[in-house]
CSV table of C-alpha atoms in Angstrom, one decimal:
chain,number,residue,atom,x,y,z
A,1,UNK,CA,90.1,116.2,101.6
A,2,UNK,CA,93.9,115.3,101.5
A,3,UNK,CA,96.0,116.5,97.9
A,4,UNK,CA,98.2,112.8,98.2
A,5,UNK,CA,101.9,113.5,96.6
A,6,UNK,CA,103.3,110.0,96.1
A,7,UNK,CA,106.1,108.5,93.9
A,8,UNK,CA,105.3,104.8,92.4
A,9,UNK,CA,108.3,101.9,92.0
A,10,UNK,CA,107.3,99.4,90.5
A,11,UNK,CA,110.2,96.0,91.0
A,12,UNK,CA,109.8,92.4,90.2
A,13,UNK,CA,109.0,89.8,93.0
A,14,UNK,CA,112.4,88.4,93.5
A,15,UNK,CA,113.4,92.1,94.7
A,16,UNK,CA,110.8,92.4,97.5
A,17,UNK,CA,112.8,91.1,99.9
A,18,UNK,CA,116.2,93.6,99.2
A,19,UNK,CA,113.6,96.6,99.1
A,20,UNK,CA,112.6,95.0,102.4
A,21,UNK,CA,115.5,94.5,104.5
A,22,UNK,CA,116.6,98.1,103.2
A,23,UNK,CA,114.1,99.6,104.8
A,24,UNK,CA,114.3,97.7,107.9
A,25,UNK,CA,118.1,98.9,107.7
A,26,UNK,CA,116.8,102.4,108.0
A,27,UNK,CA,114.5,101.9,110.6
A,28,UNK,CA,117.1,100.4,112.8
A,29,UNK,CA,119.7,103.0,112.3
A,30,UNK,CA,117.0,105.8,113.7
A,31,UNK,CA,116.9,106.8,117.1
A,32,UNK,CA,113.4,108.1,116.3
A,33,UNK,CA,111.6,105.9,117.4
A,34,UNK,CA,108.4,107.1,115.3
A,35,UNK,CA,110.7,105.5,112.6
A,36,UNK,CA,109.2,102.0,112.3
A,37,UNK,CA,107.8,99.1,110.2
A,38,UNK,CA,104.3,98.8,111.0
A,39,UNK,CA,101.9,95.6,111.0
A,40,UNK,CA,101.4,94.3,107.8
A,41,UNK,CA,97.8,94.6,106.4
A,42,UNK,CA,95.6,92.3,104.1
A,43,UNK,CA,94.1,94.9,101.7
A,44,UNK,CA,91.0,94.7,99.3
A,45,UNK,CA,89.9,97.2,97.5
A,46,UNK,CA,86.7,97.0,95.1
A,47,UNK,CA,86.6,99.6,92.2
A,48,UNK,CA,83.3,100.7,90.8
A,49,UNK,CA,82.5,101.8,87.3
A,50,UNK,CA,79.8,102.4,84.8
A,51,UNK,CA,80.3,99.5,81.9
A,52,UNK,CA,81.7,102.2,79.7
A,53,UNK,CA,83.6,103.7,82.2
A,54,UNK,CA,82.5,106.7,82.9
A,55,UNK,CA,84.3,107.4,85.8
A,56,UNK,CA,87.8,106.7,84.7
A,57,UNK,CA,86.9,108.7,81.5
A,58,UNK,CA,85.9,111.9,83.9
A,59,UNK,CA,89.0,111.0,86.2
A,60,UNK,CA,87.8,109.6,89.3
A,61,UNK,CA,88.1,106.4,90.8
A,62,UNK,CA,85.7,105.5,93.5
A,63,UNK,CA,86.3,102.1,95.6
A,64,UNK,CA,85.6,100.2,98.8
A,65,UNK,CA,88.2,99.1,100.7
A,66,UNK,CA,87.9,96.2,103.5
A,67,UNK,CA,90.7,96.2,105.9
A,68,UNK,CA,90.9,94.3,109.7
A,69,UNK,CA,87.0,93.6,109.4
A,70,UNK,CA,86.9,97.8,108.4
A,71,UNK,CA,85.3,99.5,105.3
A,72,UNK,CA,86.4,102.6,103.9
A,73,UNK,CA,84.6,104.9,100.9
A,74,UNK,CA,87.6,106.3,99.1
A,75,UNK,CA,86.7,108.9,95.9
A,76,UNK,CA,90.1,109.8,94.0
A,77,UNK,CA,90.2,112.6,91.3
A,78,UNK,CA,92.9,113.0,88.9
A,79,UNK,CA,94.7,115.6,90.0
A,80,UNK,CA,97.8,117.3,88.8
A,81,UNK,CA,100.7,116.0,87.1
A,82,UNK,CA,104.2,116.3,88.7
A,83,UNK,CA,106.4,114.5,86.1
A,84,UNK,CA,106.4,110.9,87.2
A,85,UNK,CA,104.8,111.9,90.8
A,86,UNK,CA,101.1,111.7,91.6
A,87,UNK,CA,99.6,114.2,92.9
A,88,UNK,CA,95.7,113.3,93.5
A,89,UNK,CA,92.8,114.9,95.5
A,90,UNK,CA,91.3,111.9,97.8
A,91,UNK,CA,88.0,111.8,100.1
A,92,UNK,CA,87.8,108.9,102.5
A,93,UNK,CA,84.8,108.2,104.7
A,94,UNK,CA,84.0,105.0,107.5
A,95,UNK,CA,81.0,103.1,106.1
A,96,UNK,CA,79.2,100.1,108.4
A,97,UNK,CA,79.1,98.2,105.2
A,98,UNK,CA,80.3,96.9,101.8
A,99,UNK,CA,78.0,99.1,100.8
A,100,UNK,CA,78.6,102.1,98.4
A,101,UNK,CA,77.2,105.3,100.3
A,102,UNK,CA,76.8,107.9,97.1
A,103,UNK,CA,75.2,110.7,99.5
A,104,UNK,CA,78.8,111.0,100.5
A,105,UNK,CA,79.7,112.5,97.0
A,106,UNK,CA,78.1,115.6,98.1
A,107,UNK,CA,81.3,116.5,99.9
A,108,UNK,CA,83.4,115.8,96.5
A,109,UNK,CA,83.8,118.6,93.8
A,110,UNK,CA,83.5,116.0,91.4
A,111,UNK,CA,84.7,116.2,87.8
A,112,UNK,CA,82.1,118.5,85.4
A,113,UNK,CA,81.6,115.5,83.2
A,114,UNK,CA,80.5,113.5,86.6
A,115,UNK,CA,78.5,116.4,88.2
A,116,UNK,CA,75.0,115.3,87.1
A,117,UNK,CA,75.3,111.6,89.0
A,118,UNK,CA,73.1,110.6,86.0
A,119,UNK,CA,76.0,107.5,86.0
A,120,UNK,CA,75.0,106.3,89.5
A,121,UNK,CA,72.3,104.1,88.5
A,122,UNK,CA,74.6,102.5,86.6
A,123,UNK,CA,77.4,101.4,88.5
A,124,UNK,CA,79.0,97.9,88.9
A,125,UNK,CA,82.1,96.7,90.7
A,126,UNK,CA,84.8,96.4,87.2
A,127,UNK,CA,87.8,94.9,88.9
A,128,UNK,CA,89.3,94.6,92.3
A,129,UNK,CA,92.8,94.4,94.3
A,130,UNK,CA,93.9,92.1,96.4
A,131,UNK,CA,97.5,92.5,98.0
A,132,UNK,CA,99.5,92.3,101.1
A,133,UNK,CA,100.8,95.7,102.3
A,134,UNK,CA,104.0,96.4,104.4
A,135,UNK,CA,104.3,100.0,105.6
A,136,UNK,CA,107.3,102.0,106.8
A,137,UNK,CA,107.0,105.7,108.5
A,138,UNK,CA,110.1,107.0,107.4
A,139,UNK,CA,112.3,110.3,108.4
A,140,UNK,CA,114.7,112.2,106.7
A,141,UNK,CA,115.9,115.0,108.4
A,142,UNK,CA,112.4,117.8,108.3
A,143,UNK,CA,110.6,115.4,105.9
A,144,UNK,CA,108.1,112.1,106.8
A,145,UNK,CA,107.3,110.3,104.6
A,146,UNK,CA,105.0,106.8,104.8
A,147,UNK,CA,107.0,103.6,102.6
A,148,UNK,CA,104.5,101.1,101.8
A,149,UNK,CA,104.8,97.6,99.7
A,150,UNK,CA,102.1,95.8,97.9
A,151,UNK,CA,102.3,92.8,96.6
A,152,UNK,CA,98.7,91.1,95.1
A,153,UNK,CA,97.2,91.2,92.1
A,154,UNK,CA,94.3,93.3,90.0
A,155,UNK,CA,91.6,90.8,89.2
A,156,UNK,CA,88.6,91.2,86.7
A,157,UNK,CA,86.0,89.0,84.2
A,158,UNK,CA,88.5,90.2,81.7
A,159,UNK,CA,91.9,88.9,83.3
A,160,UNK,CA,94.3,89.8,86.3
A,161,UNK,CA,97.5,91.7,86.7
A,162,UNK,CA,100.0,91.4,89.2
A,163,UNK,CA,101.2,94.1,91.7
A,164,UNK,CA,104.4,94.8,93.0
A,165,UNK,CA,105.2,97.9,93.5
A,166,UNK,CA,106.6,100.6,96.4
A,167,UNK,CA,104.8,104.0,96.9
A,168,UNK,CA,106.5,106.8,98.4
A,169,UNK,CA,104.0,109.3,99.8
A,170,UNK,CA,104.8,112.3,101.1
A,171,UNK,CA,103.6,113.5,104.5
A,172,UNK,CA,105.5,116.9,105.1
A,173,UNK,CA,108.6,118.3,104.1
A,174,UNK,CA,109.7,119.2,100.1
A,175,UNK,CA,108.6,117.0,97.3
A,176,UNK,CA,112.5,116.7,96.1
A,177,UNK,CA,112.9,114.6,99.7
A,178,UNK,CA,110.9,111.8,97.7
A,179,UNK,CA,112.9,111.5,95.1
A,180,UNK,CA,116.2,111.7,96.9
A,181,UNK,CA,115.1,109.0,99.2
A,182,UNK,CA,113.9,106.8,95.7
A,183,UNK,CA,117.3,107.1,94.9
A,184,UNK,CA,118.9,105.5,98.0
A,185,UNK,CA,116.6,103.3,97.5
A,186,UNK,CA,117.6,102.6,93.5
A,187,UNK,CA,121.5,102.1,94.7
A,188,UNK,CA,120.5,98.9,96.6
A,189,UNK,CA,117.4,97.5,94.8
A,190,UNK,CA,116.7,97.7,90.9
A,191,UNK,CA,113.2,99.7,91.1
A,192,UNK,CA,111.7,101.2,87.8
A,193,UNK,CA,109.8,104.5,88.2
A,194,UNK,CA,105.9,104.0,87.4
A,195,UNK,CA,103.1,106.0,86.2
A,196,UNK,CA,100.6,103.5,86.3
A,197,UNK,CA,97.8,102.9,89.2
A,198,UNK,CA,96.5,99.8,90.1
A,199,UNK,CA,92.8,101.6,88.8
A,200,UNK,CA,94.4,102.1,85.5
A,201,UNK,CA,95.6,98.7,85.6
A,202,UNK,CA,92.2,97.2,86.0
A,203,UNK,CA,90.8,99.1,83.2
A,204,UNK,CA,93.6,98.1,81.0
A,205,UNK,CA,92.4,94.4,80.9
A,206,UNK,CA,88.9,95.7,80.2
A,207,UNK,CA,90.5,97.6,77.4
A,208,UNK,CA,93.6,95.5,76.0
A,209,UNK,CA,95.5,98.2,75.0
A,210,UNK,CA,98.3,100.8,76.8
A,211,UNK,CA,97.0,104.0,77.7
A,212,UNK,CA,100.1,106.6,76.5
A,213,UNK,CA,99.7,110.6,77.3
A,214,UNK,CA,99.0,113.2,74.4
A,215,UNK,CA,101.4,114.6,72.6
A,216,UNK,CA,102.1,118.4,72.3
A,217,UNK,CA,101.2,119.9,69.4
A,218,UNK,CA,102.1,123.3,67.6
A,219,UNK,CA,104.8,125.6,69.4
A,220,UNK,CA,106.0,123.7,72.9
A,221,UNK,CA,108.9,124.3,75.1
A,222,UNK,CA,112.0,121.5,75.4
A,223,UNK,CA,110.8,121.4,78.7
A,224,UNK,CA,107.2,119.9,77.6
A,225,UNK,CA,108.3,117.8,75.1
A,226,UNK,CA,110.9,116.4,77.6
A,227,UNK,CA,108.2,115.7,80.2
A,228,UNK,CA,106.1,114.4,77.7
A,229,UNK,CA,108.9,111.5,75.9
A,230,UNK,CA,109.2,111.1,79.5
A,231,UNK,CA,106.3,109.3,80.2
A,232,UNK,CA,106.1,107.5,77.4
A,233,UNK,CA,109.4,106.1,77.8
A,234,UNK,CA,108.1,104.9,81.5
A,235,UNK,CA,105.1,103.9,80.3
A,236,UNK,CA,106.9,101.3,77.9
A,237,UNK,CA,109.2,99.9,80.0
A,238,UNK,CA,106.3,98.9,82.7
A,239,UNK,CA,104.0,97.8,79.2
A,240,UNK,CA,106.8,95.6,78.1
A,241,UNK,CA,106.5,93.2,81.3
A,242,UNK,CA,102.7,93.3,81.7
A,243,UNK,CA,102.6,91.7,78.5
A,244,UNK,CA,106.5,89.7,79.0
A,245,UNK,CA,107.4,90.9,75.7
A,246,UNK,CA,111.1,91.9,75.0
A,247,UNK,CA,110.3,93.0,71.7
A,248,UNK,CA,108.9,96.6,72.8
A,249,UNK,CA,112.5,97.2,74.4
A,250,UNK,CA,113.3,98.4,70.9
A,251,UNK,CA,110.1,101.2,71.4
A,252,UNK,CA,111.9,101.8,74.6
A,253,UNK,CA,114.9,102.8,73.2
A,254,UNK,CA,113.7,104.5,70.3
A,255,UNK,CA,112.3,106.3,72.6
A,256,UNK,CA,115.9,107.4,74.4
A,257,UNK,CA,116.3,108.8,71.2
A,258,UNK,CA,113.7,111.5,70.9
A,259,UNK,CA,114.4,112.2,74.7
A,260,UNK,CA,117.8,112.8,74.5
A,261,UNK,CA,117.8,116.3,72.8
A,262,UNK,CA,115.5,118.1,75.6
A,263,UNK,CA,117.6,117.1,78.0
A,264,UNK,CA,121.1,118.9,79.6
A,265,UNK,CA,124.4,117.4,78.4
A,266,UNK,CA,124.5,115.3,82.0
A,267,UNK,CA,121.6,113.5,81.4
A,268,UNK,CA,122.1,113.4,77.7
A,269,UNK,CA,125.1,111.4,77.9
A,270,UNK,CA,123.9,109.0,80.8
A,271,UNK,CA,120.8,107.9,78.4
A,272,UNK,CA,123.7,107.1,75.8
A,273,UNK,CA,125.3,104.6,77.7
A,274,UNK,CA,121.9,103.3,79.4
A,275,UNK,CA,121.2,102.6,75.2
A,276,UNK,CA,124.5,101.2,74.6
A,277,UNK,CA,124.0,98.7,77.9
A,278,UNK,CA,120.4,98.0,76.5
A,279,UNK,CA,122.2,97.5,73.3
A,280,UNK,CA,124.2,94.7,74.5
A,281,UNK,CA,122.2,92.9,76.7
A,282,UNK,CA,119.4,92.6,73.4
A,283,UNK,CA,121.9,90.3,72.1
A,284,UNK,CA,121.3,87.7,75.3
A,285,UNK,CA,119.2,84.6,75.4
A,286,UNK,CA,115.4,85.9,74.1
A,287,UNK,CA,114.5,84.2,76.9
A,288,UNK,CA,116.2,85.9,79.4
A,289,UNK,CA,116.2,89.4,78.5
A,290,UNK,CA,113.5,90.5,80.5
A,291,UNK,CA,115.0,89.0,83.8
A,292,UNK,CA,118.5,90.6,82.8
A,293,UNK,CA,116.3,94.0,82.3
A,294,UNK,CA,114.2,93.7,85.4
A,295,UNK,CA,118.0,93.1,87.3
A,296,UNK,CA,119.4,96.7,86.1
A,297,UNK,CA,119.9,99.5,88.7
A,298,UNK,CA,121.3,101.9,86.2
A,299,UNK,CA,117.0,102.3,84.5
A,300,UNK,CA,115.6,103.0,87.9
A,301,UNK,CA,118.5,105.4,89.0
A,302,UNK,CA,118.2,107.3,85.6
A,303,UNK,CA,114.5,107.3,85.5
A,304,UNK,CA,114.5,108.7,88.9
A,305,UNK,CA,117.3,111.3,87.8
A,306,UNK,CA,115.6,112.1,84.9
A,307,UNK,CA,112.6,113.0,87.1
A,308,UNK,CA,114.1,114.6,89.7
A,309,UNK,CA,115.7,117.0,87.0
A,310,UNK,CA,111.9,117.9,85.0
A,311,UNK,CA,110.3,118.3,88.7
A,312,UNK,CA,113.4,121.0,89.5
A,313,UNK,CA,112.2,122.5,85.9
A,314,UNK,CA,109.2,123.1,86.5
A,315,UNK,CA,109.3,125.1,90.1
């Protein structure tokens, strides 16, 4: 079992190719030669689910993947949160097959709600992925890290969504590496930060409906309402282009607003003028306001700030 620590981007298709040549900028400048681009890879992955999803309810996501005539098992549990980082427990095992090989699970301390396997007679594929992957080993001083790049789409009977999106895993070194790479990153290339997996994103178009995180109740710290106002204010700017809807910018910012006050003075006045920007460019063309949003650095760097700051908070 591997704990995978990873931090999602999410960018729009006309920016693939500056994330790109960015990377292959660092590459070049290394004189590490374990520094590289790597083949490109044809990925499919086939998610399987109970039809009321039992799985992704109990917080696992279990899949097939074919790759180079190759297919891998892969089990994924939940995990812990790390403010706008994934952290997830993952299994993976060789199989001959397509086929789904359950005796595997045994190796998997699988969620108490999933422990019974009662839901194994019932399972069915529910969506899959299909998207071209460009990888990048990258180091920074002590820390690796692997870059990848998918582009493809989530398919399922109930609709498809696209993917575009850069993960930054972690391989060794200090999780804050990750996020002060994203940022080089965020100078050059307008990236968003995203809490949303392509296995959530599958079982959105089942569902039709955005999945935000539970709010604190009774007596909580600044710190866990920050964390919280957080995610939600990720979680809306990534809703507002899976549905290509300008109108939930004003959610978006409303949501600057209760985020504001848990956060230091810094960071507090940065989301002021990232409002007053967002302020302005409402008053564009309706038609073009989510291609001027998708084209501002200053979301990405701030998101990425913003998380960089909680993640320090909470060590």
């Amino acid at each position: 079992m591997a704990t995978e620590l990873e931090l999602k981007l999410m960018l729009q298709s006309e920016y693939l190719k500056s994330a790109s040549d960015f990377l292959d900028e660092i590459c070049a400048q290394s004189d590490d030669d374990t520094v590289s681009r790597q083949p490109t890879l044809n990925l499919m992955n086939a998610y399987y689910d109970t039809e009321d999803g039992q799985l992704m309810s109990g917080g696992m996501a279990l899949r097939i993947r074919a790759v180079n005539d190759q297919f891998i098992q892969t089990v994924k549990t939940r995990g812990t949160s790390r403010v706008g980082m994934h952290a997830r427990g993952e299994w993976e095992w060789q199989l001959e097959s397509d086929c789904l090989d359950l005796s595997l699970l045994k190796e998997v301390p699988l969620p108490d709600d999933l422990v019974a396997m009662t839901w194994s007679r019932q399972l069915q594929q529910a969506y899959r992925t299909d998207f071209q992957r460009q990888v990048w080993l990258i180091q920074q001083g002590d820390t690796k890290m692997e870059v990848v790049c998918d582009q493809g789409k989530v398919t399922s009977p109930y609709g498809e969504d696209s993917i575009c999106e850069l993960e930054l895993e972690l391989k060794n070194g200090p999780e804050a590496a990750l996020y002060e790479f994203a940022l080089r990153i965020a100078e050059c290339v307008p990236v968003q930060v995203s809490v949303v997996s392509k296995a959530q994103k599958g079982v959105r178009l089942k569902q039709g409906e955005i999945e935000f995180p539970q709010k604190p109740v009774g007596s909580v710290s600044r710190l866990a309402l920050a964390a919280y106002w957080y995610e939600v204010w990720l979680i809306y700017w990534e809703a507002m282009f899976f549905m290509q809807d300008e109108v939930l910018l004003q959610p978006f910012r409303h949501t600057i607003h209760q985020l504001r006050p848990c956060l230091p003075a810094h960071l507090d006045h940065a989301l002021v003028d990232l409002d007053n920007a967002l302020g302005e460019l409402y008053k564009a063309d309706e038609d073009k306001v989510l291609e001027l949003l998708a084209g501002l650095k200053s979301v990405g760097s701030l998101m990425l700030k913003i998380g960089q700051w909680l993640n320090q908070q909470s060590h």
